[in-house]
Amino acid sequence: MKTSSIGEVLMKSDENPIDLEAFHITTPQEEMEVDPTSKLTENFTTWSVTEKTDILEVARWHSCKQENYLRGCLFSPDGTCLLTAVNQDGIQVFEVPVDLYDKQNVTDTRPVTKLKPAVHVKEGQGTTVYDMAWYPGMNSNISESCMFLISRQHEPIKCIDAFDGSLRCSYRGYDAVDEVEAALSLCYSIDGSQIYAGYKKTIKIFDTNRPGRDYEVLENKSPSSVVAVNVDNSLLAAGSWNTNISVFDIRSKDVAPKIILQGEHRGGITHLKFLSDTSLISGARKNSKLVFWDLRNPSTPFFVFNRNVETNQRIYFDVTPEGKWLMSGCTDGNLKIWNLFEIYADNQSPVKEFSYKLHDDCCNGVAIHPFLPILATSSGQHLNNIPDNDSENECSVENFVTMWWMK
């Protein structure tokens, strides 16, 4: 049977089931086989942070409208694009400047690139972007793989084409009275074959190959404000507004959480990230703690980092590809960095913290490039009674997307 491209299949009506034998999504491993000599992967960088580390701005986008503050940013798996959410202005995709692909170093003589959205998915009237996620096998050389998910208020999960912003398909979750329910959070499985979506009382598991309303259900009594899957796709963590984290073994048929992590956060959980099969980091709103959990001993945290978080915003954190450096934004505009390897050392010395003032307003988004020493940050927050100004030099608000070269 002829294999259809993902673009052909996903444009079918999602009311009808898709012939799985005729549908194939390229996996991340296959992507590497397709493009083994990419300039980006050839220049893979092992991150190093010291007192002498320079952070140089290389690209920027801004909005001077006070309501258009950023709500996070995510690099694509192939490192060519940056996905951002802008309050009251939808989703925007920016391209990483191509001159940085094969750079070994950048100096302050290089002009800052003014970013322009390559794709702009405008926000519907009265809708808010809840969450977004890249397809894990995304490779810009294969158009069928270039897509991302978004979840918005009052809408089903939508799969968006990363080249032109068009709708490829939707995944619809329903509540107890059979009405479409918006997902509060979402993520792909590691291989991209499934979508895990957090709702107010359930977690729904969609097959990526089958758009529509077919899904499995995990019961979760609390709203799932954030979800994350571990690196071997065996555990699913779901944070909630009630400050607890539920961990499910998704290999089993048991719909109940395997582990409940609780007692460390005062606010609702806003971000989760697995570092390995059993290592998980959690952050919460209006709470300074970044908690490192070892799920083999979940009764107490393995380590706690401190950052500045004074708002209800989701303040992102990220970890470098080799798992060494943890980086987090802060409400005061600082970027904080810690060496995760130090927490395993058998000594009583405190873990060294590096701090860089990158923004004059809240640094809510932090994304680490998968291959290059590039850090992306997003900034801004809800402000009252600030006049708009379209001139960057006279901006009264700092709603920025910024890319930084760190060496």
CSV table of C-alpha atoms in Angstrom, one decimal:
chain,number,residue,atom,x,y,z
A,1,MET,CA,0.0,0.0,0.0
A,2,LYS,CA,1.3,3.4,-0.9
A,3,THR,CA,2.5,5.5,2.1
A,4,SER,CA,0.9,8.9,2.3
A,5,SER,CA,2.7,12.0,3.5
A,6,ILE,CA,1.7,13.5,6.8
A,7,GLY,CA,0.5,16.6,5.0
A,8,GLU,CA,-1.9,14.5,2.8
A,9,VAL,CA,-3.2,12.4,5.6
A,10,LEU,CA,-3.7,15.1,8.2
A,11,MET,CA,-5.8,17.3,5.9
A,12,LYS,CA,-8.4,14.6,5.8
A,13,SER,CA,-11.6,15.2,7.8
A,14,ASP,CA,-10.8,14.2,11.4
A,15,GLU,CA,-14.4,12.9,11.6
A,16,ASN,CA,-13.2,9.8,9.7
A,17,PRO,CA,-10.6,7.3,11.1
A,18,ILE,CA,-7.3,7.3,9.3
A,19,ASP,CA,-5.9,4.1,7.8
A,20,LEU,CA,-2.9,3.5,10.0
A,21,GLU,CA,-1.2,1.3,7.5
A,22,ALA,CA,-1.2,4.2,5.1
A,23,PHE,CA,0.2,6.7,7.6
A,24,HIS,CA,3.8,7.1,8.7
A,25,ILE,CA,5.4,9.8,10.8
A,26,THR,CA,9.1,10.1,10.5
A,27,THR,CA,10.7,9.4,13.9
A,28,PRO,CA,13.5,11.5,15.4
A,29,GLN,CA,16.0,8.6,14.7
A,30,GLU,CA,15.0,8.5,11.0
A,31,GLU,CA,15.4,12.3,10.8
A,32,MET,CA,19.1,11.9,11.8
A,33,GLU,CA,19.5,9.4,9.0
A,34,VAL,CA,17.9,11.7,6.4
A,35,ASP,CA,20.2,14.7,7.2
A,36,PRO,CA,23.4,13.4,8.8
A,37,THR,CA,25.6,16.3,7.7
A,38,SER,CA,23.6,19.2,8.9
A,39,LYS,CA,25.7,22.3,9.8
A,40,LEU,CA,23.9,22.6,13.1
A,41,THR,CA,24.6,19.0,14.2
A,42,GLU,CA,28.1,19.2,13.0
A,43,ASN,CA,28.7,22.2,15.3
A,44,PHE,CA,27.3,20.6,18.4
A,45,THR,CA,28.5,22.5,21.4
A,46,THR,CA,29.1,21.3,25.0
A,47,TRP,CA,28.1,24.1,27.2
A,48,SER,CA,30.5,25.7,29.7
A,49,VAL,CA,29.7,28.4,32.2
A,50,THR,CA,32.3,30.3,34.2
A,51,GLU,CA,32.7,33.7,35.8
A,52,LYS,CA,34.2,34.8,32.4
A,53,THR,CA,31.3,33.6,30.3
A,54,ASP,CA,30.1,36.3,28.0
A,55,ILE,CA,26.4,36.6,26.9
A,56,LEU,CA,26.1,38.5,23.7
A,57,GLU,CA,22.7,39.5,22.2
A,58,VAL,CA,22.5,38.3,18.6
A,59,ALA,CA,18.8,38.7,17.6
A,60,ARG,CA,15.6,40.4,18.9
A,61,TRP,CA,11.9,40.9,18.3
A,62,HIS,CA,9.8,43.3,20.4
A,63,SER,CA,6.3,44.6,20.8
A,64,CYS,CA,5.6,48.0,22.5
A,65,LYS,CA,2.0,47.1,23.1
A,66,GLN,CA,1.6,46.5,26.8
A,67,GLU,CA,-0.8,43.6,26.3
A,68,ASN,CA,1.6,41.7,24.0
A,69,TYR,CA,3.9,40.3,26.6
A,70,LEU,CA,5.5,37.0,25.9
A,71,ARG,CA,4.4,33.7,27.4
A,72,GLY,CA,7.4,31.5,26.7
A,73,CYS,CA,9.6,30.2,23.9
A,74,LEU,CA,10.7,26.8,22.6
A,75,PHE,CA,13.5,25.9,20.1
A,76,SER,CA,12.5,23.4,17.4
A,77,PRO,CA,14.2,20.0,17.7
A,78,ASP,CA,16.4,20.7,14.6
A,79,GLY,CA,17.4,24.1,16.0
A,80,THR,CA,16.3,26.2,13.0
A,81,CYS,CA,13.2,27.8,14.6
A,82,LEU,CA,11.9,29.3,17.8
A,83,LEU,CA,8.2,28.9,18.7
A,84,THR,CA,6.7,31.7,20.9
A,85,ALA,CA,3.4,32.6,22.5
A,86,VAL,CA,2.5,36.3,22.6
A,87,ASN,CA,-0.4,37.4,24.8
A,88,GLN,CA,-3.4,38.5,22.7
A,89,ASP,CA,-1.4,38.0,19.5
A,90,GLY,CA,-1.2,34.2,19.2
A,91,ILE,CA,1.7,32.1,18.1
A,92,GLN,CA,4.8,33.3,16.2
A,93,VAL,CA,7.7,31.3,14.8
A,94,PHE,CA,11.1,32.9,14.3
A,95,GLU,CA,14.0,31.6,12.3
A,96,VAL,CA,17.4,31.3,13.9
A,97,PRO,CA,19.8,33.6,11.9
A,98,VAL,CA,21.5,31.3,9.3
A,99,ASP,CA,24.9,33.0,9.7
A,100,LEU,CA,25.1,31.5,13.3
A,101,TYR,CA,24.8,27.9,12.0
A,102,ASP,CA,28.5,27.4,11.4
A,103,LYS,CA,29.9,30.0,13.8
A,104,GLN,CA,32.6,29.0,16.3
A,105,ASN,CA,32.5,32.4,17.9
A,106,VAL,CA,30.6,35.7,17.8
A,107,THR,CA,31.9,39.1,18.6
A,108,ASP,CA,30.2,42.3,19.6
A,109,THR,CA,30.9,43.7,16.1
A,110,ARG,CA,28.1,41.5,14.7
A,111,PRO,CA,24.9,43.6,14.4
A,112,VAL,CA,21.9,42.4,16.3
A,113,THR,CA,19.5,40.7,13.9
A,114,LYS,CA,16.0,42.1,13.9
A,115,LEU,CA,13.7,39.1,13.9
A,116,LYS,CA,10.5,38.9,11.9
A,117,PRO,CA,7.9,36.2,12.3
A,118,ALA,CA,8.2,33.5,9.6
A,119,VAL,CA,4.8,32.2,10.7
A,120,HIS,CA,2.1,34.0,12.7
A,121,VAL,CA,-1.0,32.1,14.0
A,122,LYS,CA,-3.3,34.9,15.3
A,123,GLU,CA,-5.2,34.5,18.5
A,124,GLY,CA,-9.0,34.1,18.2
A,125,GLN,CA,-11.3,36.5,19.9
A,126,GLY,CA,-11.3,35.8,23.6
A,127,THR,CA,-8.8,32.9,23.4
A,128,THR,CA,-5.7,32.3,25.4
A,129,VAL,CA,-2.8,30.0,24.5
A,130,TYR,CA,-2.5,27.4,27.2
A,131,ASP,CA,0.4,25.4,25.9
A,132,MET,CA,2.4,24.5,22.9
A,133,ALA,CA,4.8,21.7,21.8
A,134,TRP,CA,7.0,20.9,18.8
A,135,TYR,CA,6.8,17.5,17.0
A,136,PRO,CA,9.9,15.7,18.3
A,137,GLY,CA,11.0,14.6,14.8
A,138,MET,CA,10.8,18.0,13.3
A,139,ASN,CA,13.3,18.6,10.5
A,140,SER,CA,13.1,21.6,8.2
A,141,ASN,CA,14.4,19.5,5.3
A,142,ILE,CA,11.3,17.3,5.5
A,143,SER,CA,8.2,19.5,5.3
A,144,GLU,CA,5.9,16.8,6.5
A,145,SER,CA,7.6,16.7,9.9
A,146,CYS,CA,7.4,20.5,10.4
A,147,MET,CA,4.5,20.9,12.8
A,148,PHE,CA,3.6,21.9,16.3
A,149,LEU,CA,0.7,21.6,18.7
A,150,ILE,CA,-1.2,24.4,20.4
A,151,SER,CA,-3.9,24.4,23.0
A,152,ARG,CA,-6.1,27.4,23.3
A,153,GLN,CA,-9.0,28.4,25.4
A,154,HIS,CA,-12.4,27.1,24.2
A,155,GLU,CA,-10.7,25.1,21.4
A,156,PRO,CA,-9.5,21.5,20.7
A,157,ILE,CA,-5.8,20.8,20.4
A,158,LYS,CA,-4.6,22.0,17.0
A,159,CYS,CA,-1.7,20.7,14.9
A,160,ILE,CA,-0.2,23.6,12.9
A,161,ASP,CA,2.0,23.5,9.9
A,162,ALA,CA,5.2,25.2,10.8
A,163,PHE,CA,5.8,26.5,7.2
A,164,ASP,CA,2.6,28.4,6.6
A,165,GLY,CA,0.6,28.3,9.9
A,166,SER,CA,-2.2,26.3,8.4
A,167,LEU,CA,-4.3,23.8,10.4
A,168,ARG,CA,-3.3,20.2,9.7
A,169,CYS,CA,-5.7,18.5,12.0
A,170,SER,CA,-7.2,18.7,15.5
A,171,TYR,CA,-7.5,16.4,18.6
A,172,ARG,CA,-10.7,16.8,20.5
A,173,GLY,CA,-11.2,16.0,24.1
A,174,TYR,CA,-14.7,15.9,25.6
A,175,ASP,CA,-16.0,16.5,29.1
A,176,ALA,CA,-18.6,14.6,31.1
A,177,VAL,CA,-21.5,16.3,29.1
A,178,ASP,CA,-19.9,15.6,25.7
A,179,GLU,CA,-18.8,19.1,25.1
A,180,VAL,CA,-15.4,19.9,23.6
A,181,GLU,CA,-12.9,20.8,26.3
A,182,ALA,CA,-9.7,22.8,26.0
A,183,ALA,CA,-6.5,21.0,27.1
A,184,LEU,CA,-4.7,23.0,29.8
A,185,SER,CA,-1.4,21.4,29.0
A,186,LEU,CA,0.2,19.0,26.4
A,187,CYS,CA,3.3,17.2,25.3
A,188,TYR,CA,4.4,14.6,22.7
A,189,SER,CA,5.7,11.2,23.6
A,190,ILE,CA,9.5,10.9,23.0
A,191,ASP,CA,9.0,9.3,19.6
A,192,GLY,CA,6.1,11.6,18.6
A,193,SER,CA,3.6,8.7,18.3
A,194,GLN,CA,1.3,9.9,21.1
A,195,ILE,CA,0.0,13.2,22.6
A,196,TYR,CA,-0.5,13.5,26.3
A,197,ALA,CA,-3.0,16.3,27.2
A,198,GLY,CA,-3.9,17.5,30.6
A,199,TYR,CA,-7.5,18.5,31.4
A,200,LYS,CA,-9.4,19.6,34.5
A,201,LYS,CA,-10.2,16.1,35.7
A,202,THR,CA,-8.4,13.7,33.3
A,203,ILE,CA,-5.3,13.2,31.2
A,204,LYS,CA,-6.2,12.1,27.6
A,205,ILE,CA,-3.8,10.2,25.4
A,206,PHE,CA,-4.2,10.7,21.7
A,207,ASP,CA,-2.6,8.6,18.9
A,208,THR,CA,-0.8,11.2,16.7
A,209,ASN,CA,-1.9,9.2,13.7
A,210,ARG,CA,-5.6,9.4,14.5
A,211,PRO,CA,-6.9,13.0,14.7
A,212,GLY,CA,-10.4,13.4,16.1
A,213,ARG,CA,-12.0,12.3,19.3
A,214,ASP,CA,-10.4,8.9,19.9
A,215,TYR,CA,-8.3,8.8,23.1
A,216,GLU,CA,-7.5,6.9,26.2
A,217,VAL,CA,-8.1,8.4,29.6
A,218,LEU,CA,-6.1,8.6,32.8
A,219,GLU,CA,-8.1,9.8,35.8
A,220,ASN,CA,-6.6,12.7,37.7
A,221,LYS,CA,-8.7,14.4,40.3
A,222,SER,CA,-6.8,17.7,40.0
A,223,PRO,CA,-6.5,19.9,36.9
A,224,SER,CA,-3.3,19.0,35.0
A,225,SER,CA,-1.7,22.4,34.5
A,226,VAL,CA,1.5,20.9,33.0
A,227,VAL,CA,2.5,17.5,31.7
A,228,ALA,CA,5.9,15.9,30.9
A,229,VAL,CA,7.2,12.5,29.9
A,230,ASN,CA,10.5,10.9,30.8
A,231,VAL,CA,13.3,10.0,28.4
A,232,ASP,CA,12.3,6.3,28.0
A,233,ASN,CA,8.6,7.1,27.7
A,234,SER,CA,7.7,5.0,30.7
A,235,LEU,CA,6.6,7.8,33.2
A,236,LEU,CA,4.2,10.7,32.8
A,237,ALA,CA,4.3,13.5,35.3
A,238,ALA,CA,1.3,15.9,35.7
A,239,GLY,CA,1.5,19.0,37.8
A,240,SER,CA,-1.7,20.6,39.2
A,241,TRP,CA,-3.0,23.9,40.5
A,242,ASN,CA,-3.3,22.3,43.9
A,243,THR,CA,0.6,22.1,44.2
A,244,ASN,CA,0.8,18.3,43.8
A,245,ILE,CA,2.6,16.3,41.1
A,246,SER,CA,1.1,13.0,40.0
A,247,VAL,CA,3.4,10.5,38.3
A,248,PHE,CA,1.9,7.7,36.1
A,249,ASP,CA,3.5,4.5,34.8
A,250,ILE,CA,2.2,4.7,31.3
A,251,ARG,CA,3.4,1.2,30.4
A,252,SER,CA,0.8,-0.4,32.7
A,253,LYS,CA,-3.0,-0.5,32.5
A,254,ASP,CA,-3.3,1.1,35.9
A,255,VAL,CA,-5.0,4.5,35.6
A,256,ALA,CA,-4.1,5.6,39.1
A,257,PRO,CA,-0.9,7.7,39.8
A,258,LYS,CA,2.1,5.6,40.8
A,259,ILE,CA,3.6,8.4,42.9
A,260,ILE,CA,2.3,11.7,44.3
A,261,LEU,CA,4.9,14.4,45.0
A,262,GLN,CA,3.7,17.1,47.4
A,263,GLY,CA,4.6,19.5,50.1
A,264,GLU,CA,7.4,21.5,48.5
A,265,HIS,CA,5.5,24.1,46.4
A,266,ARG,CA,3.1,26.7,47.7
A,267,GLY,CA,1.7,27.7,44.3
A,268,GLY,CA,0.3,25.7,41.4
A,269,ILE,CA,2.8,23.8,39.3
A,270,THR,CA,3.7,25.6,36.1
A,271,HIS,CA,6.6,23.7,34.5
A,272,LEU,CA,8.1,20.2,34.7
A,273,LYS,CA,11.1,18.7,33.0
A,274,PHE,CA,12.6,15.2,33.2
A,275,LEU,CA,16.3,14.9,33.1
A,276,SER,CA,16.5,11.1,32.9
A,277,ASP,CA,14.3,8.1,33.6
A,278,THR,CA,13.8,9.0,37.3
A,279,SER,CA,15.0,12.6,37.7
A,280,LEU,CA,12.4,15.4,37.5
A,281,ILE,CA,12.6,19.2,38.1
A,282,SER,CA,9.4,21.2,39.0
A,283,GLY,CA,8.6,24.9,39.3
A,284,ALA,CA,5.5,26.7,40.5
A,285,ARG,CA,3.9,30.1,40.4
A,286,LYS,CA,4.7,32.6,43.1
A,287,ASN,CA,7.2,30.2,44.5
A,288,SER,CA,11.0,30.6,44.6
A,289,LYS,CA,11.7,26.8,44.6
A,290,LEU,CA,13.0,24.7,41.8
A,291,VAL,CA,12.7,21.2,43.2
A,292,PHE,CA,14.9,18.4,41.9
A,293,TRP,CA,13.1,15.0,42.6
A,294,ASP,CA,14.7,11.5,42.5
A,295,LEU,CA,11.6,9.4,41.8
A,296,ARG,CA,13.4,6.3,43.3
A,297,ASN,CA,13.0,8.1,46.7
A,298,PRO,CA,10.1,10.5,46.2
A,299,SER,CA,9.3,11.2,49.9
A,300,THR,CA,11.7,14.2,50.0
A,301,PRO,CA,13.4,16.3,47.3
A,302,PHE,CA,16.9,15.4,46.3
A,303,PHE,CA,17.8,19.1,46.0
A,304,VAL,CA,16.2,22.5,45.9
A,305,PHE,CA,17.3,25.5,43.9
A,306,ASN,CA,16.1,29.1,44.5
A,307,ARG,CA,15.0,31.7,41.9
A,308,ASN,CA,12.9,34.8,42.0
A,309,VAL,CA,9.2,34.1,41.1
A,310,GLU,CA,6.7,36.7,42.3
A,311,THR,CA,3.9,36.4,39.8
A,312,ASN,CA,1.4,33.8,38.6
A,313,GLN,CA,3.1,33.4,35.3
A,314,ARG,CA,4.7,30.3,34.0
A,315,ILE,CA,8.4,30.9,34.4
A,316,TYR,CA,10.3,28.4,32.2
A,317,PHE,CA,13.5,26.6,32.9
A,318,ASP,CA,15.7,24.4,30.7
A,319,VAL,CA,18.7,22.1,30.8
A,320,THR,CA,21.6,21.9,28.4
A,321,PRO,CA,21.6,18.8,26.1
A,322,GLU,CA,24.3,17.0,28.1
A,323,GLY,CA,22.3,17.5,31.3
A,324,LYS,CA,24.9,19.6,33.1
A,325,TRP,CA,23.5,23.2,33.3
A,326,LEU,CA,20.1,24.2,34.6
A,327,MET,CA,19.0,27.7,33.5
A,328,SER,CA,15.9,29.6,34.7
A,329,GLY,CA,14.3,32.9,34.1
A,330,CYS,CA,13.2,35.1,37.1
A,331,THR,CA,10.5,37.7,37.7
A,332,ASP,CA,13.3,40.4,38.2
A,333,GLY,CA,14.7,39.8,34.7
A,334,ASN,CA,17.7,37.7,35.8
A,335,LEU,CA,18.8,34.5,34.3
A,336,LYS,CA,20.1,32.0,36.9
A,337,ILE,CA,22.4,29.1,36.1
A,338,TRP,CA,23.4,26.1,38.2
A,339,ASN,CA,25.8,23.1,37.6
A,340,LEU,CA,23.6,20.0,38.1
A,341,PHE,CA,26.7,17.8,38.3
A,342,GLU,CA,27.7,19.5,41.6
A,343,ILE,CA,24.6,18.3,43.4
A,344,TYR,CA,25.8,14.7,43.1
A,345,ALA,CA,29.2,15.5,44.7
A,346,ASP,CA,29.9,14.0,48.1
A,347,ASN,CA,30.7,17.3,49.9
A,348,GLN,CA,29.0,20.0,51.8
A,349,SER,CA,30.0,22.9,49.5
A,350,PRO,CA,27.0,24.9,48.3
A,351,VAL,CA,26.2,24.6,44.6
A,352,LYS,CA,27.6,27.7,42.8
A,353,GLU,CA,25.0,30.0,41.2
A,354,PHE,CA,25.6,32.2,38.2
A,355,SER,CA,23.3,35.2,37.7
A,356,TYR,CA,23.0,37.5,34.6
A,357,LYS,CA,20.7,40.5,34.3
A,358,LEU,CA,19.2,40.0,30.8
A,359,HIS,CA,15.9,41.9,31.0
A,360,ASP,CA,14.4,44.9,32.8
A,361,ASP,CA,11.1,43.1,33.2
A,362,CYS,CA,10.1,39.5,33.9
A,363,CYS,CA,12.2,36.9,32.1
A,364,ASN,CA,9.4,34.2,31.6
A,365,GLY,CA,10.9,32.1,28.9
A,366,VAL,CA,14.2,30.3,28.7
A,367,ALA,CA,15.1,27.9,25.8
A,368,ILE,CA,18.4,26.3,25.1
A,369,HIS,CA,19.5,25.5,21.5
A,370,PRO,CA,19.9,21.8,20.9
A,371,PHE,CA,23.3,22.2,19.1
A,372,LEU,CA,24.7,25.7,19.4
A,373,PRO,CA,25.6,27.9,22.4
A,374,ILE,CA,22.5,30.0,21.8
A,375,LEU,CA,20.0,30.8,24.6
A,376,ALA,CA,16.6,32.2,23.8
A,377,THR,CA,14.6,34.3,26.3
A,378,SER,CA,11.2,35.9,26.3
A,379,SER,CA,10.1,38.7,28.6
A,380,GLY,CA,7.1,40.8,29.8
A,381,GLN,CA,4.2,40.5,32.1
A,382,HIS,CA,0.7,42.0,32.6
A,383,LEU,CA,0.9,45.7,33.4
A,384,ASN,CA,-1.7,48.3,34.0
A,385,ASN,CA,-2.0,51.8,32.6
A,386,ILE,CA,1.2,51.9,30.5
A,387,PRO,CA,0.9,53.9,27.3
A,388,ASP,CA,1.8,52.1,24.0
A,389,ASN,CA,4.6,53.3,21.8
A,390,ASP,CA,5.6,51.8,18.5
A,391,SER,CA,9.2,53.0,18.7
A,392,GLU,CA,11.7,50.4,20.1
A,393,ASN,CA,13.9,53.2,21.4
A,394,GLU,CA,10.9,54.7,23.4
A,395,CYS,CA,9.2,51.4,24.5
A,396,SER,CA,7.7,51.7,27.9
A,397,VAL,CA,7.3,48.0,28.2
A,398,GLU,CA,9.8,45.2,27.5
A,399,ASN,CA,8.0,42.5,25.6
A,400,PHE,CA,11.1,40.9,23.9
A,401,VAL,CA,12.1,37.7,22.2
A,402,THR,CA,15.9,37.6,22.4
A,403,MET,CA,18.6,35.2,21.3
A,404,TRP,CA,21.9,35.3,23.1
A,405,TRP,CA,25.3,33.7,22.2
A,406,MET,CA,27.0,32.3,25.3
A,407,LYS,CA,30.7,31.7,25.2
